[in-house]
C-alpha cells in the first residue's frame, strides 16, 4: 500500500514538472512591444532597405518557439502570414526580442512578412497561435505616425503604449543613458563635499571596526594562553606533589658511588702501556742454546 502511494506521488510530481515546463514553453507569453510604421532614416534590414517593422517580446523566463504562429494585419484573416517552422532563430530566449520587417516580401526570409503598414491610417496587428484561432496578442497603432518615431510600450512587455522618440529595435524600450545617482549628486552636491565626507566616514568606521576586531582577538588569545598555562601547572603539581622516600635516595647514592669507584680504576683503552718484566735469566745468553750435542762413546 505504501509502495503504491509512493509511486503515485512520484507520478504526480513528474506530471507537475511537465506541466510547468510546458507552460514555460507556451507562445502565450509573446507580446507586441514596439512598432515603426514610417521608416525614412532609421535602421535597415539585412538587404540594406528601410521598411517598417514589428517587434515581439518574450515576457517569460523560458525559451519560446514561435515557429508555426501567425502574424496578420487583417481582423478577418488571422492566418495571413505563417512564421516558418524549423528556423532556429524563431526560438526566442527568455526576456528577448524578435523583429519582423513589413515589406510584403516573404520570399526574403523568415522575418519578412507578406504585408506592410499603412502610413496614413491606423494599423491593426495580431499574433495567433499555430492553430490559427487562439489569439495571443493584438494591438492598434493610431493613425498619424511620424517618420522615425516608433509606437511602443514604456516597459518591455508591459506598461502603456506611447510614441517613443528613441527607437530601439531588438532592444529594450527603456534605455538609461545616464546614471540617476550621479545626476542627483551633481544637482545636490556640485562641489563634492557630501561625497568626500561620506567617503571619509566610511573609511573611519571601517578602521574602527578593524581595531576593535583585532583587539578582541588579541585579548581572547591571551586569555586562552593563560588558561592553558594554569591547566599545565595544575597537572604538574598533581604528578609531582608526593615527595620521594629516603630509600629511593639511598639507592640512587649507592649506585652513583659504585659507578664513581669503577671509573677511578678504569684505564683508557686508547693508551698503550709498556711495563718492564723482571726475569731471572736472559734467553739470549742461556747456556742451553750454546751447548753442542754431547759426544757419543
CSV table of C-alpha atoms in Angstrom, one decimal:
chain,number,residue,atom,x,y,z
A,1,UNK,CA,0.0,0.0,0.0
A,2,UNK,CA,2.8,2.4,0.9
A,3,UNK,CA,4.6,1.5,-2.3
A,4,UNK,CA,1.6,2.4,-4.4
A,5,UNK,CA,1.2,5.7,-2.6
A,6,UNK,CA,4.9,6.5,-3.2
A,7,UNK,CA,4.6,5.6,-6.9
A,8,UNK,CA,1.5,7.8,-7.2
A,9,UNK,CA,3.3,10.7,-5.6
A,10,UNK,CA,6.2,10.4,-7.9
A,11,UNK,CA,3.9,10.3,-10.9
A,12,UNK,CA,2.1,13.4,-9.8
A,13,UNK,CA,5.4,15.2,-9.2
A,14,UNK,CA,6.5,14.3,-12.7
A,15,UNK,CA,3.2,15.5,-14.2
A,16,UNK,CA,3.5,18.8,-12.4
A,17,UNK,CA,7.1,19.3,-13.7
A,18,UNK,CA,6.0,18.5,-17.2
A,19,UNK,CA,3.0,20.9,-17.0
A,20,UNK,CA,5.3,23.7,-15.6
A,21,UNK,CA,7.8,23.1,-18.4
A,22,UNK,CA,5.1,23.2,-21.0
A,23,UNK,CA,3.7,26.4,-19.5
A,24,UNK,CA,7.2,27.9,-19.7
A,25,UNK,CA,7.4,27.0,-23.4
A,26,UNK,CA,4.0,28.4,-24.4
A,27,UNK,CA,3.7,31.0,-27.1
A,28,UNK,CA,1.2,32.9,-25.0
A,29,UNK,CA,4.0,34.8,-23.3
A,30,UNK,CA,4.8,36.7,-26.6
A,31,UNK,CA,3.7,40.4,-26.8
A,32,UNK,CA,3.8,43.2,-29.3
A,33,UNK,CA,6.5,45.5,-27.9
A,34,UNK,CA,7.4,48.2,-30.5
A,35,UNK,CA,6.2,49.1,-34.0
A,36,UNK,CA,7.7,51.5,-36.5
A,37,UNK,CA,5.3,52.5,-39.4
A,38,UNK,CA,7.3,55.1,-41.3
A,39,UNK,CA,11.0,54.4,-41.7
A,40,UNK,CA,12.8,57.2,-43.6
A,41,UNK,CA,16.2,57.4,-41.9
A,42,UNK,CA,16.1,54.6,-39.4
A,43,UNK,CA,17.5,51.1,-39.3
A,44,UNK,CA,17.8,49.0,-42.5
A,45,UNK,CA,17.1,45.3,-42.9
A,46,UNK,CA,19.5,42.5,-44.0
A,47,UNK,CA,19.1,43.7,-47.6
A,48,UNK,CA,20.0,47.3,-46.8
A,49,UNK,CA,16.5,48.5,-47.3
A,50,UNK,CA,14.4,50.7,-44.9
A,51,UNK,CA,11.0,49.4,-44.1
A,52,UNK,CA,8.5,49.4,-41.3
A,53,UNK,CA,9.0,46.7,-38.6
A,54,UNK,CA,7.2,44.9,-35.8
A,55,UNK,CA,9.0,43.9,-32.6
A,56,UNK,CA,7.8,41.0,-30.4
A,57,UNK,CA,9.0,40.4,-26.8
A,58,UNK,CA,9.2,37.1,-24.8
A,59,UNK,CA,7.9,38.0,-21.4
A,60,UNK,CA,8.6,34.6,-19.9
A,61,UNK,CA,11.7,33.1,-18.3
A,62,UNK,CA,11.8,30.2,-20.8
A,63,UNK,CA,12.6,29.9,-24.4
A,64,UNK,CA,9.6,30.1,-26.7
A,65,UNK,CA,9.4,28.8,-30.3
A,66,UNK,CA,7.1,30.9,-32.4
A,67,UNK,CA,7.5,28.8,-35.5
A,68,UNK,CA,4.1,28.0,-36.9
A,69,UNK,CA,2.4,31.0,-35.3
A,70,UNK,CA,0.6,33.6,-37.5
A,71,UNK,CA,1.0,37.4,-37.9
A,72,UNK,CA,-1.7,39.5,-39.5
A,73,UNK,CA,-2.9,43.0,-40.1
A,74,UNK,CA,-6.4,41.8,-41.1
A,75,UNK,CA,-9.1,41.1,-38.5
A,76,UNK,CA,-10.8,38.7,-40.9
A,77,UNK,CA,-7.7,36.8,-41.9
A,78,UNK,CA,-5.9,35.5,-38.8
A,79,UNK,CA,-3.6,33.3,-40.9
A,80,UNK,CA,-2.3,35.9,-43.2
A,81,UNK,CA,1.4,35.2,-42.6
A,82,UNK,CA,2.6,32.0,-41.0
A,83,UNK,CA,6.0,32.2,-39.3
A,84,UNK,CA,8.0,29.3,-40.9
A,85,UNK,CA,8.9,26.3,-38.8
A,86,UNK,CA,12.4,24.8,-38.5
A,87,UNK,CA,14.2,28.1,-38.3
A,88,UNK,CA,16.4,28.1,-35.2
A,89,UNK,CA,16.0,31.9,-34.9
A,90,UNK,CA,12.3,31.5,-34.2
A,91,UNK,CA,13.3,30.1,-30.7
A,92,UNK,CA,13.2,33.3,-28.7
A,93,UNK,CA,15.3,33.2,-25.5
A,94,UNK,CA,13.9,34.4,-22.2
A,95,UNK,CA,13.2,38.1,-22.0
A,96,UNK,CA,14.4,38.7,-25.5
A,97,UNK,CA,13.1,40.4,-28.7
A,98,UNK,CA,12.5,39.4,-32.3
A,99,UNK,CA,12.0,41.7,-35.3
A,100,UNK,CA,9.8,41.3,-38.4
A,101,UNK,CA,10.1,43.6,-41.4
A,102,UNK,CA,6.8,44.7,-43.0
A,103,UNK,CA,7.9,44.8,-46.7
A,104,UNK,CA,5.4,42.4,-48.4
A,105,UNK,CA,8.4,40.3,-49.4
A,106,UNK,CA,8.0,37.0,-47.6
A,107,UNK,CA,10.4,35.3,-50.0
A,108,UNK,CA,13.3,37.2,-48.5
A,109,UNK,CA,13.3,35.1,-45.3
A,110,UNK,CA,11.5,34.1,-42.1
A,111,UNK,CA,11.4,37.6,-40.7
A,112,UNK,CA,9.9,39.3,-43.8
A,113,UNK,CA,6.1,39.3,-43.7
A,114,UNK,CA,3.7,39.4,-46.7
A,115,UNK,CA,2.1,42.7,-45.7
A,116,UNK,CA,3.1,46.3,-45.0
A,117,UNK,CA,1.9,49.0,-42.7
A,118,UNK,CA,-0.4,51.9,-43.7
A,119,UNK,CA,1.4,55.3,-43.0
A,120,UNK,CA,-1.8,57.3,-43.5
A,121,UNK,CA,-4.2,55.3,-41.2
A,122,UNK,CA,-4.4,53.1,-38.2
A,123,UNK,CA,-2.9,49.7,-38.3
A,124,UNK,CA,-4.3,46.6,-36.6
A,125,UNK,CA,-1.9,43.9,-35.7
A,126,UNK,CA,-2.5,40.4,-34.2
A,127,UNK,CA,-0.5,37.3,-33.3
A,128,UNK,CA,-2.2,34.0,-33.4
A,129,UNK,CA,-1.1,30.6,-32.1
A,130,UNK,CA,-0.3,27.7,-34.5
A,131,UNK,CA,-3.9,26.6,-34.7
A,132,UNK,CA,-4.8,29.9,-36.3
A,133,UNK,CA,-7.7,30.5,-33.9
A,134,UNK,CA,-6.1,31.2,-30.5
A,135,UNK,CA,-5.3,34.9,-30.2
A,136,UNK,CA,-2.0,35.5,-28.3
A,137,UNK,CA,-1.8,39.3,-28.5
A,138,UNK,CA,-3.2,42.2,-30.6
A,139,UNK,CA,-2.7,46.0,-30.7
A,140,UNK,CA,-3.8,49.0,-32.8
A,141,UNK,CA,-1.3,51.6,-33.9
A,142,UNK,CA,-3.1,55.0,-34.2
A,143,UNK,CA,-3.1,56.9,-37.4
A,144,UNK,CA,-0.8,59.9,-38.0
A,145,UNK,CA,2.5,58.2,-37.1
A,146,UNK,CA,5.5,60.4,-37.7
A,147,UNK,CA,8.6,59.3,-39.5
A,148,UNK,CA,11.3,57.5,-37.5
A,149,UNK,CA,9.2,57.7,-34.3
A,150,UNK,CA,8.0,54.3,-33.1
A,151,UNK,CA,4.9,53.3,-31.2
A,152,UNK,CA,5.8,51.0,-28.2
A,153,UNK,CA,5.4,50.1,-24.6
A,154,UNK,CA,7.0,52.1,-21.9
A,155,UNK,CA,8.4,48.9,-20.4
A,156,UNK,CA,9.2,45.8,-22.3
A,157,UNK,CA,6.1,43.6,-22.4
A,158,UNK,CA,4.2,45.8,-20.1
A,159,UNK,CA,3.2,49.4,-19.4
A,160,UNK,CA,1.4,51.9,-21.6
A,161,UNK,CA,1.6,52.4,-25.4
A,162,UNK,CA,3.1,55.7,-26.4
A,163,UNK,CA,5.2,57.2,-29.2
A,164,UNK,CA,8.9,56.7,-28.5
A,165,UNK,CA,11.4,59.3,-29.7
A,166,UNK,CA,14.3,56.9,-29.2
A,167,UNK,CA,13.8,54.0,-31.5
A,168,UNK,CA,15.2,50.7,-30.1
A,169,UNK,CA,14.6,47.7,-32.5
A,170,UNK,CA,15.6,44.3,-31.0
A,171,UNK,CA,16.5,46.1,-27.7
A,172,UNK,CA,14.9,47.3,-24.5
A,173,UNK,CA,12.4,50.2,-24.9
A,174,UNK,CA,13.6,51.9,-21.8
A,175,UNK,CA,17.4,52.6,-22.0
A,176,UNK,CA,19.1,54.6,-19.4
A,177,UNK,CA,21.7,57.0,-20.9
A,178,UNK,CA,22.6,58.5,-17.6
A,179,UNK,CA,23.2,57.3,-14.1
A,180,UNK,CA,20.4,58.6,-11.9
A,181,UNK,CA,22.5,58.6,-8.7
A,182,UNK,CA,25.3,60.6,-10.4
A,183,UNK,CA,22.8,63.1,-11.6
A,184,UNK,CA,21.4,63.5,-8.1
A,185,UNK,CA,24.9,64.2,-6.8
A,186,UNK,CA,25.5,66.8,-9.5
A,187,UNK,CA,22.3,68.6,-8.6
A,188,UNK,CA,22.6,68.4,-4.8
A,189,UNK,CA,26.4,68.3,-4.2
A,190,UNK,CA,28.1,70.2,-7.0
A,191,UNK,CA,31.3,70.7,-5.0
A,192,UNK,CA,31.5,67.1,-3.8
A,193,UNK,CA,31.6,68.0,-0.1
A,194,UNK,CA,29.0,65.5,0.8
A,195,UNK,CA,30.6,62.7,-1.2
A,196,UNK,CA,34.0,63.5,0.5
A,197,UNK,CA,32.5,63.5,4.0
A,198,UNK,CA,30.7,60.2,3.3
A,199,UNK,CA,33.8,58.5,1.9
A,200,UNK,CA,35.9,59.6,4.9
A,201,UNK,CA,33.2,58.4,7.3
A,202,UNK,CA,33.1,55.0,5.7
A,203,UNK,CA,36.9,54.7,5.9
A,204,UNK,CA,37.0,55.8,9.5
A,205,UNK,CA,34.2,53.4,10.5
A,206,UNK,CA,36.0,50.6,8.7
A,207,UNK,CA,39.2,51.3,10.6
A,208,UNK,CA,37.5,51.4,13.9
A,209,UNK,CA,35.8,48.1,13.2
A,210,UNK,CA,39.2,46.6,12.3
A,211,UNK,CA,40.8,48.0,15.5
A,212,UNK,CA,38.1,46.6,17.8
A,213,UNK,CA,38.2,43.2,16.0
A,214,UNK,CA,42.0,42.8,16.3
A,215,UNK,CA,41.8,43.9,20.0
A,216,UNK,CA,39.2,41.4,20.8
A,217,UNK,CA,41.1,38.7,19.0
A,218,UNK,CA,44.3,39.5,20.9
A,219,UNK,CA,42.6,39.5,24.3
A,220,UNK,CA,40.9,36.2,23.6
A,221,UNK,CA,44.3,34.7,22.6
A,222,UNK,CA,45.9,35.9,25.8
A,223,UNK,CA,43.1,34.6,28.0
A,224,UNK,CA,43.3,31.2,26.2
A,225,UNK,CA,47.1,31.1,26.7
A,226,UNK,CA,46.7,31.8,30.4
A,227,UNK,CA,44.1,29.1,30.8
A,228,UNK,CA,46.4,26.5,29.1
A,229,UNK,CA,49.4,27.5,31.3
A,230,UNK,CA,47.3,27.2,34.5
A,231,UNK,CA,46.0,23.9,33.5
A,232,UNK,CA,49.5,22.6,32.7
A,233,UNK,CA,50.8,23.8,36.1
A,234,UNK,CA,47.9,22.1,37.9
A,235,UNK,CA,48.7,18.8,36.1
A,236,UNK,CA,52.4,19.1,37.1
A,237,UNK,CA,51.5,19.6,40.8
A,238,UNK,CA,49.3,16.6,40.7
A,239,UNK,CA,52.1,14.4,39.3
A,240,UNK,CA,55.0,15.7,41.5
A,241,UNK,CA,53.1,16.5,44.7
A,242,UNK,CA,54.2,13.5,46.7
A,243,UNK,CA,57.9,13.6,48.0
A,244,UNK,CA,60.2,10.7,47.3
A,245,UNK,CA,61.1,8.3,50.2
A,246,UNK,CA,64.6,8.1,51.8
A,247,UNK,CA,65.1,4.6,50.5
A,248,UNK,CA,65.0,5.8,46.9
A,249,UNK,CA,67.6,8.5,47.6
A,250,UNK,CA,69.9,5.9,49.3
A,251,UNK,CA,69.7,3.5,46.4
A,252,UNK,CA,70.5,6.4,44.0
A,253,UNK,CA,73.5,7.4,46.1
A,254,UNK,CA,74.9,3.9,46.3
A,255,UNK,CA,74.6,3.4,42.6
A,256,UNK,CA,76.5,6.7,42.0
A,257,UNK,CA,79.2,5.7,44.4
A,258,UNK,CA,79.8,2.3,42.7
A,259,UNK,CA,79.9,4.0,39.3
A,260,UNK,CA,82.5,6.5,40.6
A,261,UNK,CA,84.8,3.9,42.1
A,262,UNK,CA,84.8,1.9,38.9
A,263,UNK,CA,85.6,5.0,36.9
A,264,UNK,CA,88.6,5.8,39.1
A,265,UNK,CA,90.4,2.5,38.4
A,266,UNK,CA,89.4,2.3,34.8
A,267,UNK,CA,92.2,2.6,32.1
A,268,UNK,CA,91.5,4.3,28.9
A,269,UNK,CA,91.5,1.8,26.0
A,270,UNK,CA,93.3,4.2,23.7
A,271,UNK,CA,96.6,4.3,25.7
A,272,UNK,CA,99.4,1.7,25.1
A,273,UNK,CA,101.1,0.9,28.5
A,274,UNK,CA,104.6,-0.8,28.4
A,275,UNK,CA,105.7,-2.4,31.6
A,276,UNK,CA,109.1,-3.9,32.4
A,277,UNK,CA,109.0,-7.6,33.0
A,278,UNK,CA,111.6,-8.8,35.6
A,279,UNK,CA,113.2,-12.1,34.6
A,280,UNK,CA,116.0,-14.2,36.4
A,281,UNK,CA,117.8,-15.2,33.2
A,282,UNK,CA,118.0,-13.9,29.7
A,283,UNK,CA,117.0,-16.2,26.9
A,284,UNK,CA,119.8,-14.8,24.7
A,285,UNK,CA,122.7,-15.8,26.9
A,286,UNK,CA,121.2,-19.0,28.1
A,287,UNK,CA,123.8,-21.8,28.0
A,288,UNK,CA,121.4,-24.4,26.9
A,289,UNK,CA,121.3,-22.8,23.5
A,290,UNK,CA,125.1,-22.7,23.1
A,291,UNK,CA,125.9,-26.3,24.1
A,292,UNK,CA,126.8,-28.7,21.4
A,293,UNK,CA,125.4,-32.2,21.2
A,294,UNK,CA,127.4,-34.3,23.7
A,295,UNK,CA,129.8,-36.8,22.2
A,296,UNK,CA,128.8,-40.3,22.0
A,297,UNK,CA,131.0,-43.0,23.1
